[in-house]
Tab-separated table of C-alpha atoms and ligand atoms in Angstrom:
chain	number	residue	atom	x	y	z
A	1	UNK	CA	-37.541	10.384	-69.584
A	2	UNK	CA	-38.833	11.107	-66.209
A	3	UNK	CA	-37.870	7.471	-65.385
A	4	UNK	CA	-34.550	7.801	-66.314
A	5	UNK	CA	-34.362	10.888	-64.630
A	6	UNK	CA	-35.906	9.156	-61.679
A	7	UNK	CA	-33.124	6.348	-61.662
A	8	UNK	CA	-30.367	8.427	-62.208
A	9	UNK	CA	-31.425	10.673	-59.467
A	10	UNK	CA	-31.643	7.529	-57.086
A	11	UNK	CA	-28.292	6.586	-57.883
A	12	UNK	CA	-27.373	10.276	-57.256
A	13	UNK	CA	-29.097	9.843	-53.822
A	14	UNK	CA	-27.197	6.210	-53.033
A	15	UNK	CA	-23.911	7.608	-54.509
A	16	UNK	CA	-24.453	10.722	-51.647
A	17	UNK	CA	-25.389	8.450	-49.069
A	18	UNK	CA	-22.619	6.121	-49.381
A	19	UNK	CA	-20.020	9.213	-49.469
A	20	UNK	CA	-22.192	10.648	-46.494
A	21	UNK	CA	-21.610	6.973	-44.544
A	22	UNK	CA	-17.861	7.027	-45.595
A	23	UNK	CA	-17.359	10.314	-43.885
A	24	UNK	CA	-19.292	9.115	-40.982
A	25	UNK	CA	-17.237	6.257	-40.505
A	26	UNK	CA	-13.594	8.456	-40.866
A	27	UNK	CA	-15.644	10.903	-38.575
A	28	UNK	CA	-15.791	8.024	-35.947
A	29	UNK	CA	-12.443	6.629	-36.490
A	30	UNK	CA	-11.422	10.277	-35.907
A	31	UNK	CA	-13.294	10.958	-32.304
A	32	UNK	CA	-11.976	7.520	-31.497
A	33	UNK	CA	-8.491	8.442	-32.506
A	34	UNK	CA	-8.975	11.342	-30.160
A	35	UNK	CA	-10.664	9.737	-27.393
A	36	UNK	CA	-7.997	7.283	-27.225
A	37	UNK	CA	-5.463	9.697	-27.133
A	38	UNK	CA	-7.051	11.754	-24.753
A	39	UNK	CA	-6.956	8.394	-22.669
A	40	UNK	CA	-3.124	7.797	-23.045
A	41	UNK	CA	-2.625	11.642	-21.957
A	42	UNK	CA	-4.738	11.166	-18.599
A	43	UNK	CA	-2.860	7.847	-17.865
A	44	UNK	CA	0.334	9.388	-18.071
A	45	UNK	CA	-0.464	12.300	-16.189
A	46	UNK	CA	-2.206	10.002	-13.508
A	47	UNK	CA	0.401	7.858	-13.223
A	48	UNK	CA	2.796	10.730	-11.771
A	49	UNK	CA	0.190	11.767	-9.360
A	50	UNK	CA	-0.537	7.870	-8.439
A	51	UNK	CA	3.260	7.458	-7.868
A	52	UNK	CA	3.260	10.282	-5.624
A	53	UNK	CA	0.138	9.793	-3.731
A	54	UNK	CA	-1.249	6.521	-3.917
A	55	UNK	CA	1.476	4.015	-4.694
A	56	UNK	CA	2.636	3.451	-0.706
A	57	UNK	CA	-0.870	1.502	0.186
A	58	UNK	CA	-2.134	0.186	-3.156
A	59	UNK	CA	1.376	-0.798	-4.522
A	60	UNK	CA	3.326	-0.209	-7.800
A	61	UNK	CA	1.495	-3.038	-9.713
A	62	UNK	CA	-1.763	-1.892	-8.173
A	63	UNK	CA	-1.763	-4.969	-5.896
A	64	UNK	CA	-2.477	-3.757	-2.643
A	65	UNK	CA	0.185	-3.587	0.259
A	66	UNK	CA	-0.455	-4.941	3.311
A	67	UNK	CA	-4.350	-4.313	4.634
A	68	UNK	CA	-4.930	-1.602	1.699
A	69	UNK	CA	-6.935	-3.497	-1.100
A	70	UNK	CA	-5.477	-3.882	-5.031
A	71	UNK	CA	-6.890	-1.380	-7.348
A	72	UNK	CA	-5.635	-3.876	-10.126
A	73	UNK	CA	-8.835	-6.358	-9.955
A	74	UNK	CA	-12.059	-6.792	-12.021
A	75	UNK	CA	-13.885	-5.324	-9.310
A	76	UNK	CA	-12.291	-2.406	-8.910
A	77	UNK	CA	-11.889	-1.722	-12.944
A	78	UNK	CA	-15.359	-2.636	-13.417
A	79	UNK	CA	-16.863	-0.357	-10.197
A	80	UNK	CA	-19.832	2.285	-11.229
A	81	UNK	CA	-18.254	5.473	-12.280
A	82	UNK	CA	-19.752	7.224	-9.552
A	83	UNK	CA	-18.517	5.222	-6.762
A	84	UNK	CA	-14.673	5.121	-7.891
A	85	UNK	CA	-15.301	8.966	-8.604
A	86	UNK	CA	-16.290	9.285	-4.691
A	87	UNK	CA	-14.153	6.447	-3.513
A	88	UNK	CA	-11.080	8.902	-4.558
A	89	UNK	CA	-12.664	12.375	-4.022
A	90	UNK	CA	-14.370	11.716	-0.622
A	91	UNK	CA	-12.064	8.498	0.667
A	92	UNK	CA	-13.468	6.184	3.052
A	93	UNK	CA	-15.027	7.254	6.388
A	94	UNK	CA	-13.295	5.571	8.964
A	95	UNK	CA	-10.486	4.112	7.248
A	96	UNK	CA	-7.068	5.523	6.045
A	97	UNK	CA	-8.173	6.090	2.609
A	98	UNK	CA	-8.253	9.760	2.625
A	99	UNK	CA	-10.466	12.405	0.911
A	100	UNK	CA	-7.965	13.413	-2.553
A	101	UNK	CA	-10.400	16.022	-3.632
A	102	UNK	CA	-9.507	19.788	-3.287
A	103	UNK	CA	-13.342	20.320	-2.212
A	104	UNK	CA	-13.292	17.793	0.598
A	105	UNK	CA	-9.605	19.019	1.683
A	106	UNK	CA	-7.657	17.070	-0.458
A	107	UNK	CA	-4.921	17.929	-3.413
A	108	UNK	CA	-6.241	17.326	-6.478
A	109	UNK	CA	-9.020	18.867	-9.248
A	110	UNK	CA	-12.246	16.842	-10.368
A	111	UNK	CA	-10.050	16.749	-13.993
A	112	UNK	CA	-6.779	15.038	-11.946
A	113	UNK	CA	-9.678	12.437	-10.158
A	114	UNK	CA	-11.253	11.525	-13.508
A	115	UNK	CA	-7.476	11.018	-15.043
A	116	UNK	CA	-6.820	8.425	-11.967
A	117	UNK	CA	-10.084	6.852	-12.911
A	118	UNK	CA	-9.056	6.326	-16.232
A	119	UNK	CA	-5.597	5.083	-14.984
A	120	UNK	CA	-7.665	2.545	-12.791
A	121	UNK	CA	-9.911	1.545	-15.984
A	122	UNK	CA	-7.938	1.388	-19.105
A	123	UNK	CA	-4.495	2.280	-17.660
A	124	UNK	CA	-1.303	-0.676	-17.624
A	125	UNK	CA	0.037	-1.542	-14.410
A	126	UNK	CA	3.324	-2.773	-16.187
A	127	UNK	CA	4.175	0.977	-17.135
A	128	UNK	CA	2.755	2.359	-13.812
A	129	UNK	CA	5.635	0.000	-12.315
A	130	UNK	CA	8.002	1.261	-14.614
A	131	UNK	CA	7.669	4.860	-14.185
A	132	UNK	CA	7.025	4.417	-10.205
A	133	UNK	CA	10.489	2.315	-10.496
A	134	UNK	CA	12.190	5.217	-12.650
A	135	UNK	CA	11.039	7.993	-10.006
A	136	UNK	CA	12.644	6.119	-7.262
A	137	UNK	CA	9.248	5.547	-5.220
A	138	UNK	CA	9.096	1.856	-5.709
A	139	UNK	CA	7.837	1.330	-1.903
A	140	UNK	CA	10.141	-1.384	0.515
A	141	UNK	CA	8.896	-4.559	0.308
A	142	UNK	CA	6.813	-6.098	3.165
A	143	UNK	CA	9.032	-8.042	5.054
A	144	UNK	CA	7.568	-12.211	4.993
A	145	UNK	CA	8.999	-15.301	5.573
A	146	UNK	CA	8.756	-18.262	3.164
A	147	UNK	CA	7.073	-21.469	4.783
A	148	UNK	CA	8.857	-24.480	3.156
A	149	UNK	CA	6.946	-27.482	2.026
A	150	UNK	CA	8.673	-29.359	4.541
A	151	UNK	CA	7.412	-27.394	7.288
A	152	UNK	CA	3.868	-27.448	6.217
A	153	UNK	CA	3.904	-31.170	6.108
A	154	UNK	CA	5.115	-31.812	9.445
A	155	UNK	CA	2.199	-29.174	10.764
A	156	UNK	CA	-0.232	-30.988	8.934
A	157	UNK	CA	0.304	-33.991	10.413
A	158	UNK	CA	-0.371	-32.377	13.570
A	159	UNK	CA	-4.386	-32.723	14.974
A	160	UNK	CA	-6.486	-30.622	12.716
A	161	UNK	CA	-2.845	-29.617	10.866
A	162	UNK	CA	-4.500	-28.511	7.853
A	163	UNK	CA	-6.137	-25.536	9.247
A	164	UNK	CA	-2.808	-24.608	11.197
A	165	UNK	CA	-0.972	-24.684	8.385
A	166	UNK	CA	-3.123	-22.345	6.256
A	167	UNK	CA	-2.850	-19.891	9.211
A	168	UNK	CA	0.441	-20.094	9.396
A	169	UNK	CA	0.459	-19.175	5.444
A	170	UNK	CA	-1.445	-15.958	5.978
A	171	UNK	CA	0.278	-15.133	8.816
A	172	UNK	CA	3.585	-15.602	7.228
A	173	UNK	CA	2.727	-13.404	4.503
A	174	UNK	CA	0.933	-10.773	6.077
A	175	UNK	CA	1.515	-10.219	9.620
A	176	UNK	CA	5.390	-11.681	10.507
A	177	UNK	CA	6.846	-7.816	9.950
A	178	UNK	CA	5.193	-6.441	13.196
A	179	UNK	CA	4.444	-9.389	15.349
A	180	UNK	CA	7.406	-11.100	14.924
A	181	UNK	CA	8.015	-14.736	12.645
A	182	UNK	CA	6.974	-16.584	16.043
A	183	UNK	CA	4.570	-14.447	17.160
A	184	UNK	CA	7.085	-13.088	19.938
A	185	UNK	CA	6.419	-9.363	19.099
A	186	UNK	CA	8.590	-6.600	17.642
A	187	UNK	CA	9.514	-3.086	18.893
A	188	UNK	CA	6.439	-1.906	16.828
A	189	UNK	CA	3.677	-4.509	17.738
A	190	UNK	CA	3.103	-6.386	20.775
A	191	UNK	CA	3.435	-10.533	20.992
A	192	UNK	CA	0.665	-12.291	20.010
A	193	UNK	CA	1.418	-15.491	22.179
A	194	UNK	CA	-0.036	-16.556	24.603
A	195	UNK	CA	-3.464	-15.139	23.472
A	196	UNK	CA	-4.342	-12.565	25.781
A	197	UNK	CA	-7.644	-12.026	23.562
A	198	UNK	CA	-10.677	-13.804	23.541
A	199	UNK	CA	-12.093	-15.117	20.107
A	200	UNK	CA	-14.403	-11.981	19.451
A	201	UNK	CA	-11.815	-9.384	20.590
A	202	UNK	CA	-9.573	-10.638	18.210
A	203	UNK	CA	-12.257	-10.935	15.116
A	204	UNK	CA	-13.106	-7.459	15.681
A	205	UNK	CA	-9.155	-6.138	15.732
A	206	UNK	CA	-8.372	-8.004	12.790
A	207	UNK	CA	-11.387	-6.763	10.860
A	208	UNK	CA	-11.623	-3.190	12.171
A	209	UNK	CA	-7.817	-2.591	12.745
A	210	UNK	CA	-6.818	-0.279	16.183
A	211	UNK	CA	-7.076	3.369	15.217
A	212	UNK	CA	-4.206	5.540	15.647
A	213	UNK	CA	-1.599	2.553	15.523
A	214	UNK	CA	0.007	0.109	12.885
A	215	UNK	CA	-2.500	-2.348	12.932
A	216	UNK	CA	-4.443	-1.547	10.086
A	217	UNK	CA	-7.885	-3.185	9.307
A	218	UNK	CA	-8.218	-6.263	7.250
A	219	UNK	CA	-11.593	-6.606	6.334
A	220	UNK	CA	-11.114	-5.873	2.569
A	221	UNK	CA	-8.025	-8.226	2.387
A	222	UNK	CA	-9.244	-11.345	4.317
A	223	UNK	CA	-12.668	-13.157	4.078
A	224	UNK	CA	-14.045	-14.142	7.399
A	225	UNK	CA	-12.903	-17.745	6.939
A	226	UNK	CA	-9.910	-16.340	6.631
A	227	UNK	CA	-9.982	-14.422	9.636
A	228	UNK	CA	-10.831	-17.569	11.720
A	229	UNK	CA	-7.739	-19.633	10.383
A	230	UNK	CA	-5.757	-16.790	11.390
A	231	UNK	CA	-7.186	-16.685	14.885
A	232	UNK	CA	-7.256	-20.684	15.126
A	233	UNK	CA	-3.439	-20.302	14.073
A	234	UNK	CA	-2.565	-17.804	17.087
A	235	UNK	CA	-4.780	-19.282	19.660
A	236	UNK	CA	-2.989	-23.047	18.683
A	237	UNK	CA	0.404	-21.724	18.161
A	238	UNK	CA	1.860	-23.479	21.030
A	239	UNK	CA	0.769	-26.728	19.494
A	240	UNK	CA	3.520	-25.830	16.506
A	241	UNK	CA	6.194	-24.890	19.304
A	242	UNK	CA	5.560	-28.090	21.520
A	243	UNK	CA	5.849	-30.440	18.305
A	244	UNK	CA	9.205	-28.701	18.153
A	245	UNK	CA	8.539	-27.566	14.410
A	246	UNK	CA	11.125	-24.563	13.849
A	247	UNK	CA	10.209	-21.716	12.008
A	248	UNK	CA	12.414	-19.960	9.447
A	249	UNK	CA	13.996	-16.618	11.035
A	250	UNK	CA	12.955	-13.261	9.316
A	251	UNK	CA	15.702	-12.470	6.776
A	252	UNK	CA	16.431	-8.892	7.472
A	253	UNK	CA	18.136	-7.024	4.487
A	254	UNK	CA	21.252	-5.205	6.092
A	255	UNK	CA	21.388	-1.878	5.126
A	256	UNK	CA	24.596	0.373	3.748
A	257	UNK	CA	26.393	2.175	6.690
A	258	UNK	CA	29.031	3.639	4.630
A	259	UNK	CA	30.140	7.037	5.057
A	260	UNK	CA	28.111	8.058	1.638
A	261	UNK	CA	24.971	6.514	2.593
A	262	UNK	CA	24.951	8.437	5.855
A	263	UNK	CA	25.683	11.388	4.511
A	264	UNK	CA	22.690	11.094	2.032
A	265	UNK	CA	20.829	10.077	5.374
A	266	UNK	CA	21.942	13.064	7.193
A	267	UNK	CA	20.711	15.595	4.192
A	268	UNK	CA	17.479	13.991	4.039
A	269	UNK	CA	16.903	13.318	7.656
A	270	UNK	CA	17.650	17.595	8.004
A	271	UNK	CA	15.558	18.482	5.014
A	272	UNK	CA	11.918	15.815	6.128
A	273	UNK	CA	12.604	15.010	9.847
A	274	UNK	CA	14.315	17.977	12.091
A	275	UNK	CA	11.034	20.048	12.275
A	276	UNK	CA	9.547	17.152	14.342
A	277	UNK	CA	12.337	15.404	15.593
A	278	UNK	CA	15.119	17.960	16.503
A	279	UNK	CA	18.228	18.458	14.579
A	280	UNK	CA	20.674	16.362	16.799
A	281	UNK	CA	17.220	13.746	17.260
A	282	UNK	CA	16.614	14.469	20.660
A	283	UNK	CA	12.893	15.355	19.998
A	284	UNK	CA	10.731	17.978	19.972
A	285	UNK	CA	7.201	18.782	21.907
A	286	UNK	CA	5.623	17.500	18.416
A	287	UNK	CA	7.733	14.207	18.073
A	288	UNK	CA	9.862	11.860	20.223
A	289	UNK	CA	13.526	11.464	20.646
A	290	UNK	CA	15.131	9.219	18.230
A	291	UNK	CA	18.747	9.884	19.220
A	292	UNK	CA	18.847	7.488	22.554
A	293	UNK	CA	19.787	4.443	23.668
A	294	UNK	CA	16.415	2.940	24.666
A	295	UNK	CA	14.586	3.384	21.129
A	296	UNK	CA	17.812	2.221	19.173
A	297	UNK	CA	18.637	-0.499	21.278
A	298	UNK	CA	15.062	-1.613	21.394
A	299	UNK	CA	14.123	-0.939	17.359
A	300	UNK	CA	15.913	-3.238	14.979
A	301	UNK	CA	16.585	-1.366	11.562
A	302	UNK	CA	13.791	-2.973	9.547
A	303	UNK	CA	11.330	-1.859	12.199
A	304	UNK	CA	12.925	1.802	11.728
A	305	UNK	CA	12.388	1.515	7.728
A	306	UNK	CA	9.013	0.278	8.266
A	307	UNK	CA	7.901	3.120	10.458
A	308	UNK	CA	9.563	5.997	8.172
A	309	UNK	CA	7.858	4.090	5.401
A	310	UNK	CA	4.166	3.459	6.870
A	311	UNK	CA	4.050	6.284	9.766
A	312	UNK	CA	2.120	5.791	12.290
A	313	UNK	CA	-1.727	6.425	11.516
A	314	UNK	CA	-3.434	8.602	13.723
A	315	UNK	CA	-0.608	10.551	14.960
A	316	UNK	CA	1.776	13.414	13.459
A	317	UNK	CA	3.898	10.852	11.826
A	318	UNK	CA	3.603	11.097	8.301
A	319	UNK	CA	3.912	8.127	6.193
A	320	UNK	CA	7.011	8.881	3.732
A	321	UNK	CA	6.891	5.884	1.401
A	322	UNK	CA	5.169	7.659	-1.340
A	323	UNK	CA	7.877	10.347	-1.402
A	324	UNK	CA	11.027	8.563	-0.689
A	325	UNK	CA	12.487	5.368	-2.140
A	326	UNK	CA	13.639	2.248	-0.007
A	327	UNK	CA	17.288	3.420	-0.976
A	328	UNK	CA	16.436	6.981	0.653
A	329	UNK	CA	14.569	5.425	3.826
A	330	UNK	CA	17.599	2.784	4.242
A	331	UNK	CA	20.056	5.943	4.147
A	332	UNK	CA	17.799	7.780	6.917
A	333	UNK	CA	17.737	4.364	8.815
A	334	UNK	CA	21.757	3.796	8.733
A	335	UNK	CA	21.801	8.147	9.590
A	336	UNK	CA	19.668	7.292	12.853
A	337	UNK	CA	21.925	4.256	13.806
A	338	UNK	CA	24.805	5.994	13.271
A	339	UNK	CA	24.092	8.086	16.624
A	340	UNK	CA	23.760	4.355	18.294
A	341	UNK	CA	27.425	4.498	19.867
A	342	UNK	CA	26.854	8.222	21.426
A	343	UNK	CA	23.397	8.517	22.122
A	344	UNK	CA	22.172	9.399	25.485
A	345	UNK	CA	20.211	6.914	27.494
A	346	UNK	CA	17.130	8.608	27.662
A	347	UNK	CA	15.984	11.725	26.351
A	348	UNK	CA	13.060	13.994	27.478
A	349	UNK	CA	11.940	16.336	24.677
B	401	LIG	C1	-2.633	5.510	3.418
B	401	LIG	C2	-3.211	4.278	2.551
B	401	LIG	C3	-3.640	4.819	1.374
B	401	LIG	C4	-3.278	5.773	0.238
B	401	LIG	C5	-2.149	6.540	0.404
B	401	LIG	C6	-4.348	5.557	-0.522
B	401	LIG	N1	-5.210	4.384	-0.504
B	401	LIG	FE1	-6.905	3.862	-1.481
B	401	LIG	N2	-7.493	2.634	-0.252
B	401	LIG	C7	-6.906	2.394	1.064
B	401	LIG	C8	-8.085	1.538	1.864
B	401	LIG	C9	-7.374	1.271	3.432
B	401	LIG	C10	-8.601	1.239	1.178
B	401	LIG	C11	-10.146	0.499	1.612
B	401	LIG	C12	-11.158	1.324	2.248
B	401	LIG	C13	-12.324	0.692	2.839
B	401	LIG	O1	-12.004	-0.154	3.698
B	401	LIG	O2	-13.535	0.847	2.102
B	401	LIG	C14	-8.744	1.928	0.032
B	401	LIG	C15	-9.459	2.183	-1.240
B	401	LIG	C16	-9.526	2.673	-2.472
B	401	LIG	C17	-10.639	2.260	-3.450
B	401	LIG	C18	-11.567	1.436	-3.504
B	401	LIG	C19	-11.043	-0.184	-3.577
B	401	LIG	C20	-12.285	-1.218	-3.338
B	401	LIG	O3	-11.985	-2.076	-3.979
B	401	LIG	O4	-13.182	-0.732	-2.982
B	401	LIG	C21	-9.718	2.646	-4.782
B	401	LIG	C22	-10.580	3.272	-6.053
B	401	LIG	C23	-8.981	3.802	-4.105
B	401	LIG	N3	-8.432	3.473	-2.736
B	401	LIG	C24	-7.902	4.825	-4.968
B	401	LIG	C25	-6.992	4.930	-4.531
B	401	LIG	C26	-6.123	6.196	-4.830
B	401	LIG	C27	-6.279	6.680	-6.687
B	401	LIG	C28	-5.249	6.652	-4.592
B	401	LIG	C29	-4.190	8.032	-4.689
B	401	LIG	C30	-4.556	9.062	-4.998
B	401	LIG	C31	-5.639	6.197	-2.988
B	401	LIG	N4	-6.434	4.951	-3.132
B	401	LIG	C32	-4.632	6.390	-1.956
B	401	LIG	C33	-5.825	3.083	1.472
B	401	LIG	C34	-5.056	3.986	0.840
B	402	LIG	C1	2.389	-2.462	10.389
B	402	LIG	C2	2.814	-3.423	11.583
B	402	LIG	C3	1.246	-4.339	11.872
B	402	LIG	C4	1.283	-5.430	11.121
B	402	LIG	C5	1.358	-5.645	9.490
B	402	LIG	C6	-0.330	-6.497	11.519
B	402	LIG	N1	-0.521	-5.791	13.176
B	402	LIG	FE1	-1.340	-6.776	14.098
B	402	LIG	N2	-1.265	-5.222	15.816
B	402	LIG	C7	-0.040	-3.963	15.464
B	402	LIG	C8	-0.100	-3.155	16.361
B	402	LIG	C9	0.890	-2.159	16.411
B	402	LIG	C10	-0.960	-3.760	17.548
B	402	LIG	C11	-1.446	-2.964	19.095
B	402	LIG	C12	-2.509	-2.053	18.924
B	402	LIG	C13	-2.965	-1.423	20.073
B	402	LIG	O1	-1.915	-0.538	20.338
B	402	LIG	O2	-3.755	-1.819	20.362
B	402	LIG	C14	-1.617	-4.878	17.001
B	402	LIG	C15	-2.293	-5.588	17.610
B	402	LIG	C16	-2.811	-6.977	17.060
B	402	LIG	C17	-4.200	-7.941	17.883
B	402	LIG	C18	-4.108	-7.578	19.217
B	402	LIG	C19	-3.232	-7.850	19.883
B	402	LIG	C20	-3.257	-7.769	21.762
B	402	LIG	O3	-3.585	-8.670	22.603
B	402	LIG	O4	-4.178	-6.784	21.992
B	402	LIG	C21	-3.971	-8.719	16.877
B	402	LIG	C22	-4.859	-10.357	17.166
B	402	LIG	C23	-3.404	-8.532	15.622
B	402	LIG	N3	-2.422	-7.380	16.012
B	402	LIG	C24	-3.258	-9.743	14.591
B	402	LIG	C25	-2.555	-9.376	13.583
B	402	LIG	C26	-2.636	-10.174	12.417
B	402	LIG	C27	-3.289	-11.218	12.483
B	402	LIG	C28	-1.952	-9.857	11.479
B	402	LIG	C29	-1.692	-10.178	10.076
B	402	LIG	C30	-2.752	-10.076	9.429
B	402	LIG	C31	-1.431	-8.553	12.184
B	402	LIG	N4	-1.585	-8.470	13.248
B	402	LIG	C32	-0.427	-7.540	11.467
B	402	LIG	C33	0.849	-3.875	14.394
B	402	LIG	C34	0.598	-5.019	13.205
B	403	LIG	C1	5.033	16.577	11.530
B	403	LIG	C2	5.708	15.872	12.621
B	403	LIG	C3	7.094	14.747	11.902
B	403	LIG	C4	7.758	14.547	11.001
B	403	LIG	C5	8.059	15.582	9.934
B	403	LIG	C6	8.526	13.344	11.290
B	403	LIG	N1	8.124	12.564	12.101
B	403	LIG	FE1	8.775	10.680	12.789
B	403	LIG	N2	7.543	10.898	14.742
B	403	LIG	C7	6.328	11.744	14.479
B	403	LIG	C8	5.747	11.612	15.815
B	403	LIG	C9	4.118	12.676	16.581
B	403	LIG	C10	6.027	10.357	16.105
B	403	LIG	C11	5.547	9.652	17.123
B	403	LIG	C12	4.151	8.618	16.981
B	403	LIG	C13	3.705	7.831	18.054
B	403	LIG	O1	2.851	8.335	18.811
B	403	LIG	O2	3.987	6.585	18.020
B	403	LIG	C14	7.291	9.937	15.436
B	403	LIG	C15	7.544	8.690	15.246
B	403	LIG	C16	8.707	8.202	14.506
B	403	LIG	C17	9.324	7.179	14.615
B	403	LIG	C18	9.174	6.393	15.724
B	403	LIG	C19	9.900	6.838	17.128
B	403	LIG	C20	9.487	5.444	18.151
B	403	LIG	O3	9.800	5.758	19.455
B	403	LIG	O4	8.733	4.793	18.444
B	403	LIG	C21	10.492	7.268	13.949
B	403	LIG	C22	11.604	5.831	13.614
B	403	LIG	C23	10.584	8.232	13.080
B	403	LIG	N3	9.222	8.917	13.777
B	403	LIG	C24	11.147	8.668	11.837
B	403	LIG	C25	10.872	10.075	11.264
B	403	LIG	C26	12.084	10.129	10.226
B	403	LIG	C27	12.649	9.513	9.761
B	403	LIG	C28	11.260	11.615	9.551
B	403	LIG	C29	11.844	12.323	8.439
B	403	LIG	C30	11.874	11.390	7.049
B	403	LIG	C31	10.525	11.870	10.629
B	403	LIG	N4	10.237	10.998	11.671
B	403	LIG	C32	9.415	12.726	10.266
B	403	LIG	C33	6.138	13.149	13.656
B	403	LIG	C34	7.055	13.156	12.600
């Protein structure tokens, strides 16, 4: 009798345990579902923050633009959480990666920073790119040149030509926008040839950048070997020239100069630029004149677009790419260009 009771008791106990087990499983599922939902909410919120504040440097796919590192890499996804948090909250000292936490003078709460971390760790960059595009905030593409197989073959036929070719490939993807397809320089950056710097100086400048100028630090983008390859290319550039090998020219996208585009540019300019550059573009004590022959004749549209998008680091000139679309920037450029026929030769603000 007692034995039977015991067995029934045991059975009952077993039943309770099984039921509890199921309940616990359901509770886990529920928690997971809640966590997933919270994660999704965080990603949605963070995507807007990302579009408005990070896309200009880290790209709409997290691919990293110019010298700014990618965020879509395994390394960043798996970075320990404290380091990731601190990077966004406090920035990286001595680089253009700014501190974003309100406590550090930035604009984000810790909840917003945590949402950005969730985006980086679990988000889908395809989704981010779609949202950024829908918001009209896709940054303008960097100007690059495509080096053909033919050119690379001719270069590799030169003495130690493979190193030259490798350098050219890196240069074409990362440096032509500012230093020109033939290292001749542009309105926004000096010529690199003939090389006026020794090897050590060039290594330092490429790795560390020049603060207060558009020359960024590239040490996160390139290995030491790649920097060496670039310097080899710069110092041996004349060998390519002497061999008569022609490089493609930079195709500058033409901008729409229609009255509608110029009017849109004028609207944006009055909204965003007059406070520093003056209503007529004659400059103010805060910023130089844009409406003058010297500036307009020397500065191609692509350079103007690049300056507006990227700003001039270390000066009051902001980077607008996170706020303005490529079309907006082209429209402003059209408006500035429309001054050229009547611009005074030189203006001192
Ligand atoms: C003006 C350009 C710029 C903007 C805007 C910017 N970053 Fe950065 N970011 C950088 C640079 C440059 C670095 C590399 C700093 C260094 O050398 O350590 C960096 C590094 C990082 C890293 C570390 C990557 C690594 O490999 O160590 C993270 C994470 C990051 N940024 C997130 C963000 C987020 C999130 C935003 C927007 C809230 C943002 N950044 C906005 C330029 C920028
Ligand atoms: C966004 C524009 C920009 C890009 C892109 C850029 N540079 Fe520069 N670079 C500059 C500017 C501006 C200077 C001049 C800095 C100064 O005033 O000292 C400069 C200076 C230099 C110098 C020193 C030249 C001298 O004689 O003083 C070297 C070398 C150089 N850049 C190499 C490179 C290489 C290699 C790349 C590609 C990996 C590159 N730059 C990409 C803007 C750029
Ligand atoms: C807060 C002040 C400020 C605002 C706002 C501002 N700029 Fe600037 N801008 C500057 C400063 C300062 C410079 C000079 C940077 C330097 O020393 O190279 C500059 C330089 C430029 C240059 C290069 C001029 C040259 O001679 O090399 C262009 C082009 C330009 N700004 C366009 C714009 C446009 C377009 C807007 C509006 C979308 C704008 N800026 C808004 C402060 C500002």
